Amino acid sequence: MKRTVTMLILIMTIVTHNKSAAQTNQKTKKHHYEFMLSPISILENDTIVSMYEVISTYKIPNRSPRRDKLLKQQLLKTQLELSKLEAKIKLLDAQRLKESNTILKESANRFNISIDSIEHLSSTKKQEEYLENLNQKLYVIKQDNIYNIEKKAIGVGIYLGLHLEVFGRELSQYYENNYSLELGYGISYKELVWDFHLNYGKLEKKETERAKYFGIKSKVDKTELGTALAYNLYDTHKWRISPTIRYDYAIIAGLLDDRNTDNIYAFNKISAGVDIDYILSRRLCLRPGQLLSGKEIEDISIRGKFNIGYMELPHNARGCLVEFGLVFNIYGRLIN
């Protein structure tokens, strides 16, 4: 009889222990929630901002008519909002995508601990104090501009458009005003921009005695290889103004020599002026990259170019010219 009772007690102890362990595991799993990334793009002040939104597997409980339950529900909701916002800010500082795993895991662990703290708040007064503290933290974070960025020193740009040369005085007696296609590539260091460009167009001679004496064909090819140095003096959300100094090495093919054969002539041209960009759209990417930092600021603009210069053609034909340009420009720079 005693043996039977002992066996029953032992079985009941094992069952009770297993049930308690299951309840403990269930309670532990109850507050195990994860944070994940969701890519989003939003429009902020005419700027497309691409970033990662932080989402959670946690679901806000259904509302209850009891005041204490409603207060606790508000606590959980506010804590979730604060935890996701803090994780989002840390992601903005991350340079590599692999850093996000650690950030999300640590934020989720802190959130799970916070839920436990909220669940153990026994009195309404303590719950109200806790909620006030959370709201204060949210207020402080939202007052700061989380999109404050610092541009890195290096940037690159590319542009394509039309270039017009208006010849002055002596040069105007030989050639009509010249249109050409311009392709350029620029590298910037801080506010200093150094670009290289290629121009191609055709010069058309004027029907003057001087042009005939000069021995110019009706049309000649003109190719220019050049460089320009610019400084971003004024740079805002919509406008960029940059004084420039420009040098071109030009090649003209199609002049006639005394033996009536084609020759190629080269000459130098130097000018100074200003570039004015009107920014059509701007994209701000705040997503960390896989290998390198993927964070950058990129804008698309229409650029107007104005230069006054001097050039000297073969056979001592020289004079001033005014240059105009209208190009489509894409410019990007990495950010911290």
Tab-separated table of C-alpha atoms in Angstrom:
chain	number	residue	atom	x	y	z
A	1	MET	CA	0.000	0.000	0.000
A	2	LYS	CA	2.759	2.423	0.936
A	3	ARG	CA	4.572	1.554	-2.263
A	4	THR	CA	1.475	2.337	-4.318
A	5	VAL	CA	0.981	5.711	-2.573
A	6	THR	CA	4.657	6.545	-3.086
A	7	MET	CA	4.361	5.767	-6.800
A	8	LEU	CA	1.252	7.963	-7.101
A	9	ILE	CA	2.990	10.856	-5.339
A	10	LEU	CA	6.020	10.478	-7.612
A	11	ILE	CA	3.864	10.477	-10.767
A	12	MET	CA	1.935	13.543	-9.573
A	13	THR	CA	5.227	15.333	-8.797
A	14	ILE	CA	6.617	14.608	-12.291
A	15	VAL	CA	3.379	15.740	-13.983
A	16	THR	CA	3.235	18.910	-11.883
A	17	HIS	CA	6.894	19.667	-12.597
A	18	ASN	CA	6.447	19.167	-16.342
A	19	LYS	CA	3.332	21.347	-16.325
A	20	SER	CA	5.172	24.114	-14.460
A	21	ALA	CA	8.119	23.874	-16.847
A	22	ALA	CA	5.775	24.092	-19.840
A	23	GLN	CA	4.077	27.138	-18.347
A	24	THR	CA	7.448	28.744	-17.689
A	25	ASN	CA	8.611	28.101	-21.261
A	26	GLN	CA	5.301	29.405	-22.577
A	27	LYS	CA	5.652	32.554	-20.475
A	28	THR	CA	9.216	33.022	-21.695
A	29	LYS	CA	8.133	32.669	-25.306
A	30	LYS	CA	5.212	35.031	-24.716
A	31	HIS	CA	7.502	38.090	-24.753
A	32	HIS	CA	9.957	36.961	-27.410
A	33	TYR	CA	9.313	39.386	-30.281
A	34	GLU	CA	11.592	40.236	-33.171
A	35	PHE	CA	12.343	43.410	-35.122
A	36	MET	CA	12.770	43.312	-38.897
A	37	LEU	CA	13.621	45.713	-41.746
A	38	SER	CA	11.227	46.918	-44.410
A	39	PRO	CA	12.558	49.165	-47.240
A	40	ILE	CA	10.504	52.329	-47.793
A	41	SER	CA	10.755	55.552	-49.815
A	42	ILE	CA	9.005	58.725	-48.666
A	43	LEU	CA	8.791	62.281	-49.998
A	44	GLU	CA	10.167	64.897	-47.613
A	45	ASN	CA	10.431	68.531	-48.798
A	46	ASP	CA	10.769	67.571	-52.493
A	47	THR	CA	13.387	64.969	-51.573
A	48	ILE	CA	12.849	61.238	-52.023
A	49	VAL	CA	14.224	59.616	-48.861
A	50	SER	CA	15.001	55.898	-49.087
A	51	MET	CA	15.532	54.102	-45.808
A	52	TYR	CA	14.627	51.039	-43.795
A	53	GLU	CA	11.536	51.070	-41.595
A	54	VAL	CA	11.639	48.911	-38.473
A	55	ILE	CA	8.685	46.554	-38.052
A	56	SER	CA	7.900	44.104	-35.274
A	57	THR	CA	6.156	40.763	-34.856
A	58	TYR	CA	4.478	42.197	-31.748
A	59	LYS	CA	0.738	42.817	-32.060
A	60	ILE	CA	-1.055	45.390	-29.922
A	61	PRO	CA	-3.648	43.609	-27.725
A	62	ASN	CA	-7.344	44.258	-28.328
A	63	ARG	CA	-8.912	47.070	-26.355
A	64	SER	CA	-10.596	46.436	-23.040
A	65	PRO	CA	-13.236	48.632	-21.349
A	66	ARG	CA	-11.308	48.533	-18.085
A	67	ARG	CA	-9.249	51.684	-17.455
A	68	ASP	CA	-6.218	49.834	-16.117
A	69	LYS	CA	-6.182	47.587	-19.186
A	70	LEU	CA	-6.458	50.582	-21.530
A	71	LEU	CA	-3.574	52.280	-19.742
A	72	LYS	CA	-1.407	49.192	-19.965
A	73	GLN	CA	-2.275	48.864	-23.652
A	74	GLN	CA	-1.188	52.475	-24.221
A	75	LEU	CA	2.040	51.744	-22.366
A	76	LEU	CA	2.803	48.799	-24.655
A	77	LYS	CA	1.950	50.821	-27.756
A	78	THR	CA	4.167	53.745	-26.733
A	79	GLN	CA	7.017	51.457	-25.733
A	80	LEU	CA	6.861	49.741	-29.127
A	81	GLU	CA	6.927	53.081	-30.960
A	82	LEU	CA	9.896	54.263	-28.906
A	83	SER	CA	11.853	51.017	-29.359
A	84	LYS	CA	11.361	51.018	-33.144
A	85	LEU	CA	12.334	54.689	-33.397
A	86	GLU	CA	15.505	54.145	-31.375
A	87	ALA	CA	16.432	51.188	-33.600
A	88	LYS	CA	15.741	53.302	-36.708
A	89	ILE	CA	18.084	56.067	-35.510
A	90	LYS	CA	20.859	53.547	-34.873
A	91	LEU	CA	20.345	52.147	-38.375
A	92	LEU	CA	20.898	55.640	-39.803
A	93	ASP	CA	24.366	55.588	-38.227
A	94	ALA	CA	25.204	52.111	-39.551
A	95	GLN	CA	27.538	51.938	-42.563
A	96	ARG	CA	27.162	48.220	-43.398
A	97	LEU	CA	23.996	46.205	-43.734
A	98	LYS	CA	25.410	43.413	-41.561
A	99	GLU	CA	25.416	45.843	-38.613
A	100	SER	CA	21.611	45.920	-38.748
A	101	ASN	CA	21.308	42.336	-37.437
A	102	THR	CA	23.014	43.274	-34.181
A	103	ILE	CA	21.022	46.509	-33.860
A	104	LEU	CA	17.666	44.779	-34.390
A	105	LYS	CA	18.485	41.914	-32.046
A	106	GLU	CA	19.591	44.222	-29.226
A	107	SER	CA	16.562	46.490	-29.703
A	108	ALA	CA	14.192	43.511	-29.652
A	109	ASN	CA	15.781	42.182	-26.448
A	110	ARG	CA	15.377	45.552	-24.739
A	111	PHE	CA	11.769	45.715	-25.903
A	112	ASN	CA	11.036	42.263	-24.489
A	113	ILE	CA	12.538	43.321	-21.147
A	114	SER	CA	10.434	46.500	-21.222
A	115	ILE	CA	7.272	44.444	-21.699
A	116	ASP	CA	8.136	42.440	-18.604
A	117	SER	CA	8.652	45.686	-16.683
A	118	ILE	CA	5.276	47.001	-17.834
A	119	GLU	CA	3.533	43.762	-16.910
A	120	HIS	CA	4.849	44.035	-13.333
A	121	LEU	CA	3.546	47.584	-12.787
A	122	SER	CA	0.936	46.958	-10.120
A	123	SER	CA	-0.577	50.381	-9.452
A	124	THR	CA	-2.228	52.863	-11.790
A	125	LYS	CA	0.042	55.635	-10.505
A	126	LYS	CA	3.174	53.730	-11.478
A	127	GLN	CA	1.730	53.024	-14.911
A	128	GLU	CA	0.964	56.726	-15.451
A	129	GLU	CA	4.469	57.724	-14.367
A	130	TYR	CA	5.996	55.148	-16.702
A	131	LEU	CA	3.852	56.380	-19.607
A	132	GLU	CA	4.826	59.998	-18.944
A	133	ASN	CA	8.490	59.010	-19.012
A	134	LEU	CA	8.067	57.208	-22.356
A	135	ASN	CA	6.228	60.163	-23.903
A	136	GLN	CA	9.000	62.508	-22.764
A	137	LYS	CA	11.631	60.352	-24.459
A	138	LEU	CA	9.569	60.263	-27.651
A	139	TYR	CA	9.181	64.031	-27.610
A	140	VAL	CA	12.939	64.618	-27.251
A	141	ILE	CA	13.787	62.221	-30.107
A	142	LYS	CA	11.178	63.672	-32.479
A	143	GLN	CA	12.450	67.213	-31.860
A	144	ASP	CA	15.792	66.243	-33.371
A	145	ASN	CA	16.075	66.037	-37.151
A	146	ILE	CA	17.027	62.420	-37.738
A	147	TYR	CA	17.913	63.262	-41.359
A	148	ASN	CA	20.835	65.497	-40.400
A	149	ILE	CA	23.608	64.364	-42.713
A	150	GLU	CA	27.248	65.132	-43.274
A	151	LYS	CA	28.494	65.026	-46.846
A	152	LYS	CA	31.727	63.205	-47.461
A	153	ALA	CA	34.531	64.894	-49.362
A	154	ILE	CA	34.298	62.917	-52.604
A	155	GLY	CA	31.509	63.170	-55.179
A	156	VAL	CA	31.026	62.417	-58.878
A	157	GLY	CA	28.816	63.818	-61.610
A	158	ILE	CA	28.070	63.411	-65.302
A	159	TYR	CA	26.345	65.740	-67.735
A	160	LEU	CA	25.243	65.910	-71.363
A	161	GLY	CA	23.908	68.831	-73.354
A	162	LEU	CA	24.395	71.547	-75.968
A	163	HIS	CA	27.149	74.146	-76.198
A	164	LEU	CA	26.984	77.403	-78.187
A	165	GLU	CA	29.888	79.654	-79.155
A	166	VAL	CA	29.186	83.232	-80.213
A	167	PHE	CA	32.264	84.676	-81.934
A	168	GLY	CA	33.272	88.290	-81.493
A	169	ARG	CA	34.866	90.818	-83.812
A	170	GLU	CA	37.621	89.278	-85.946
A	171	LEU	CA	36.536	85.679	-85.404
A	172	SER	CA	33.015	86.532	-86.506
A	173	GLN	CA	34.387	87.398	-89.984
A	174	TYR	CA	35.379	83.776	-90.536
A	175	TYR	CA	32.790	81.562	-88.872
A	176	GLU	CA	29.114	81.435	-88.078
A	177	ASN	CA	28.201	80.879	-84.446
A	178	ASN	CA	28.931	77.288	-83.540
A	179	TYR	CA	26.722	74.649	-81.883
A	180	SER	CA	28.254	71.489	-80.441
A	181	LEU	CA	27.365	68.499	-78.308
A	182	GLU	CA	29.070	68.392	-74.903
A	183	LEU	CA	29.668	65.392	-72.664
A	184	GLY	CA	31.338	65.870	-69.297
A	185	TYR	CA	32.392	63.989	-66.176
A	186	GLY	CA	33.214	65.679	-62.886
A	187	ILE	CA	34.943	64.766	-59.620
A	188	SER	CA	34.406	66.896	-56.528
A	189	TYR	CA	36.373	67.317	-53.340
A	190	LYS	CA	34.295	69.147	-50.749
A	191	GLU	CA	33.060	72.243	-52.637
A	192	LEU	CA	35.732	72.119	-55.349
A	193	VAL	CA	34.723	70.436	-58.643
A	194	TRP	CA	37.111	69.398	-61.403
A	195	ASP	CA	35.526	68.181	-64.616
A	196	PHE	CA	36.670	66.882	-67.985
A	197	HIS	CA	34.595	67.359	-71.102
A	198	LEU	CA	34.448	66.521	-74.787
A	199	ASN	CA	32.779	68.747	-77.396
A	200	TYR	CA	32.042	67.924	-80.995
A	201	GLY	CA	30.505	70.198	-83.609
A	202	LYS	CA	30.950	71.723	-87.065
A	203	LEU	CA	32.189	75.190	-87.938
A	204	GLU	CA	30.498	76.805	-90.907
A	205	LYS	CA	32.370	79.534	-92.780
A	206	LYS	CA	30.894	82.904	-93.676
A	207	GLU	CA	30.621	84.097	-97.237
A	208	THR	CA	33.170	86.889	-96.861
A	209	GLU	CA	36.294	87.769	-98.846
A	210	ARG	CA	38.393	87.361	-95.724
A	211	ALA	CA	37.087	83.837	-95.150
A	212	LYS	CA	37.842	82.925	-98.764
A	213	TYR	CA	41.363	84.317	-98.483
A	214	PHE	CA	41.851	82.353	-95.286
A	215	GLY	CA	41.264	79.146	-97.220
A	216	ILE	CA	38.382	77.699	-95.201
A	217	LYS	CA	36.112	74.955	-96.400
A	218	SER	CA	32.362	75.500	-96.169
A	219	LYS	CA	32.190	73.277	-93.093
A	220	VAL	CA	34.937	71.927	-90.845
A	221	ASP	CA	34.865	69.504	-87.948
A	222	LYS	CA	35.789	70.879	-84.518
A	223	THR	CA	36.578	68.645	-81.548
A	224	GLU	CA	37.489	69.983	-78.130
A	225	LEU	CA	39.037	68.226	-75.173
A	226	GLY	CA	38.919	70.363	-72.073
A	227	THR	CA	38.807	70.695	-68.340
A	228	ALA	CA	37.158	73.121	-65.939
A	229	LEU	CA	37.613	74.021	-62.318
A	230	ALA	CA	34.540	75.157	-60.378
A	231	TYR	CA	33.718	76.062	-56.796
A	232	ASN	CA	30.247	75.507	-55.304
A	233	LEU	CA	29.853	78.977	-53.865
A	234	TYR	CA	26.094	78.737	-53.216
A	235	ASP	CA	24.426	75.375	-52.658
A	236	THR	CA	20.828	75.057	-51.435
A	237	HIS	CA	17.959	72.641	-51.784
A	238	LYS	CA	17.024	73.990	-55.238
A	239	TRP	CA	19.971	76.025	-56.532
A	240	ARG	CA	23.719	75.646	-56.953
A	241	ILE	CA	25.927	78.485	-58.245
A	242	SER	CA	29.561	77.816	-59.145
A	243	PRO	CA	32.149	80.217	-60.612
A	244	THR	CA	34.308	78.392	-63.200
A	245	ILE	CA	37.581	78.621	-65.097
A	246	ARG	CA	37.680	76.587	-68.305
A	247	TYR	CA	40.446	75.453	-70.650
A	248	ASP	CA	39.944	73.720	-74.021
A	249	TYR	CA	42.332	72.189	-76.515
A	250	ALA	CA	40.534	72.380	-79.858
A	251	ILE	CA	41.246	70.536	-83.083
A	252	ILE	CA	39.935	71.725	-86.452
A	253	ALA	CA	40.049	69.393	-89.444
A	254	GLY	CA	39.245	70.620	-92.918
A	255	LEU	CA	41.357	73.733	-93.535
A	256	LEU	CA	43.061	73.912	-96.933
A	257	ASP	CA	46.766	74.440	-97.339
A	258	ASP	CA	48.597	75.742	-100.433
A	259	ARG	CA	48.667	72.277	-102.007
A	260	ASN	CA	44.918	71.935	-101.615
A	261	THR	CA	45.183	69.029	-99.164
A	262	ASP	CA	43.436	68.661	-95.822
A	263	ASN	CA	45.317	69.684	-92.712
A	264	ILE	CA	44.553	69.430	-89.017
A	265	TYR	CA	45.092	72.485	-86.854
A	266	ALA	CA	45.042	72.709	-83.078
A	267	PHE	CA	44.683	75.731	-80.799
A	268	ASN	CA	44.029	76.672	-77.188
A	269	LYS	CA	41.027	78.388	-75.680
A	270	ILE	CA	40.553	79.736	-72.164
A	271	SER	CA	37.437	81.216	-70.570
A	272	ALA	CA	35.857	82.078	-67.239
A	273	GLY	CA	32.241	82.245	-66.147
A	274	VAL	CA	29.595	80.702	-63.945
A	275	ASP	CA	27.496	77.511	-63.819
A	276	ILE	CA	23.963	77.695	-62.414
A	277	ASP	CA	22.113	74.489	-61.526
A	278	TYR	CA	18.384	74.270	-60.927
A	279	ILE	CA	17.790	71.012	-59.052
A	280	LEU	CA	14.807	69.131	-60.464
A	281	SER	CA	14.800	66.283	-57.976
A	282	ARG	CA	16.903	64.996	-55.115
A	283	ARG	CA	17.237	61.517	-53.688
A	284	LEU	CA	18.599	60.794	-50.238
A	285	CYS	CA	19.526	57.148	-49.650
A	286	LEU	CA	19.998	56.314	-45.965
A	287	ARG	CA	20.198	52.547	-46.351
A	288	PRO	CA	23.490	50.899	-45.344
A	289	GLY	CA	25.099	48.915	-48.164
A	290	GLN	CA	26.182	45.286	-48.444
A	291	LEU	CA	29.935	45.742	-48.919
A	292	LEU	CA	30.485	49.498	-49.038
A	293	SER	CA	28.370	52.240	-47.533
A	294	GLY	CA	25.290	52.672	-49.714
A	295	LYS	CA	24.374	56.049	-48.228
A	296	GLU	CA	24.430	58.894	-50.700
A	297	ILE	CA	22.756	62.090	-51.788
A	298	GLU	CA	22.004	62.382	-55.493
A	299	ASP	CA	20.424	65.203	-57.443
A	300	ILE	CA	19.288	65.706	-61.034
A	301	SER	CA	19.518	69.230	-62.370
A	302	ILE	CA	19.387	71.432	-65.419
A	303	ARG	CA	22.611	73.448	-65.644
A	304	GLY	CA	23.058	76.713	-67.449
A	305	LYS	CA	26.663	77.610	-68.367
A	306	PHE	CA	27.956	81.068	-69.251
A	307	ASN	CA	31.605	81.834	-70.107
A	308	ILE	CA	33.580	84.629	-71.735
A	309	GLY	CA	36.851	83.595	-73.352
A	310	TYR	CA	39.616	84.153	-75.852
A	311	MET	CA	40.817	81.924	-78.697
A	312	GLU	CA	43.352	82.098	-81.505
A	313	LEU	CA	42.825	80.189	-84.725
A	314	PRO	CA	45.598	79.270	-87.184
A	315	HIS	CA	47.060	82.029	-89.374
A	316	ASN	CA	46.686	84.591	-86.531
A	317	ALA	CA	42.886	84.719	-86.576
A	318	ARG	CA	42.100	85.574	-82.980
A	319	GLY	CA	39.440	87.160	-80.840
A	320	CYS	CA	36.950	86.896	-78.009
A	321	LEU	CA	33.926	84.654	-77.775
A	322	VAL	CA	30.949	84.119	-75.494
A	323	GLU	CA	29.929	80.568	-74.613
A	324	PHE	CA	26.529	79.305	-73.495
A	325	GLY	CA	25.624	75.808	-72.397
A	326	LEU	CA	22.511	73.952	-71.362
A	327	VAL	CA	23.124	70.472	-69.962
A	328	PHE	CA	21.345	67.721	-68.063
A	329	ASN	CA	23.397	66.926	-64.966
A	330	ILE	CA	23.423	64.040	-62.454
A	331	TYR	CA	25.545	64.551	-59.364
A	332	GLY	CA	26.023	62.237	-56.396
A	333	ARG	CA	28.002	62.295	-53.178
A	334	LEU	CA	28.498	59.763	-50.390
A	335	ILE	CA	27.340	60.784	-46.938
A	336	ASN	CA	28.102	59.735	-43.372
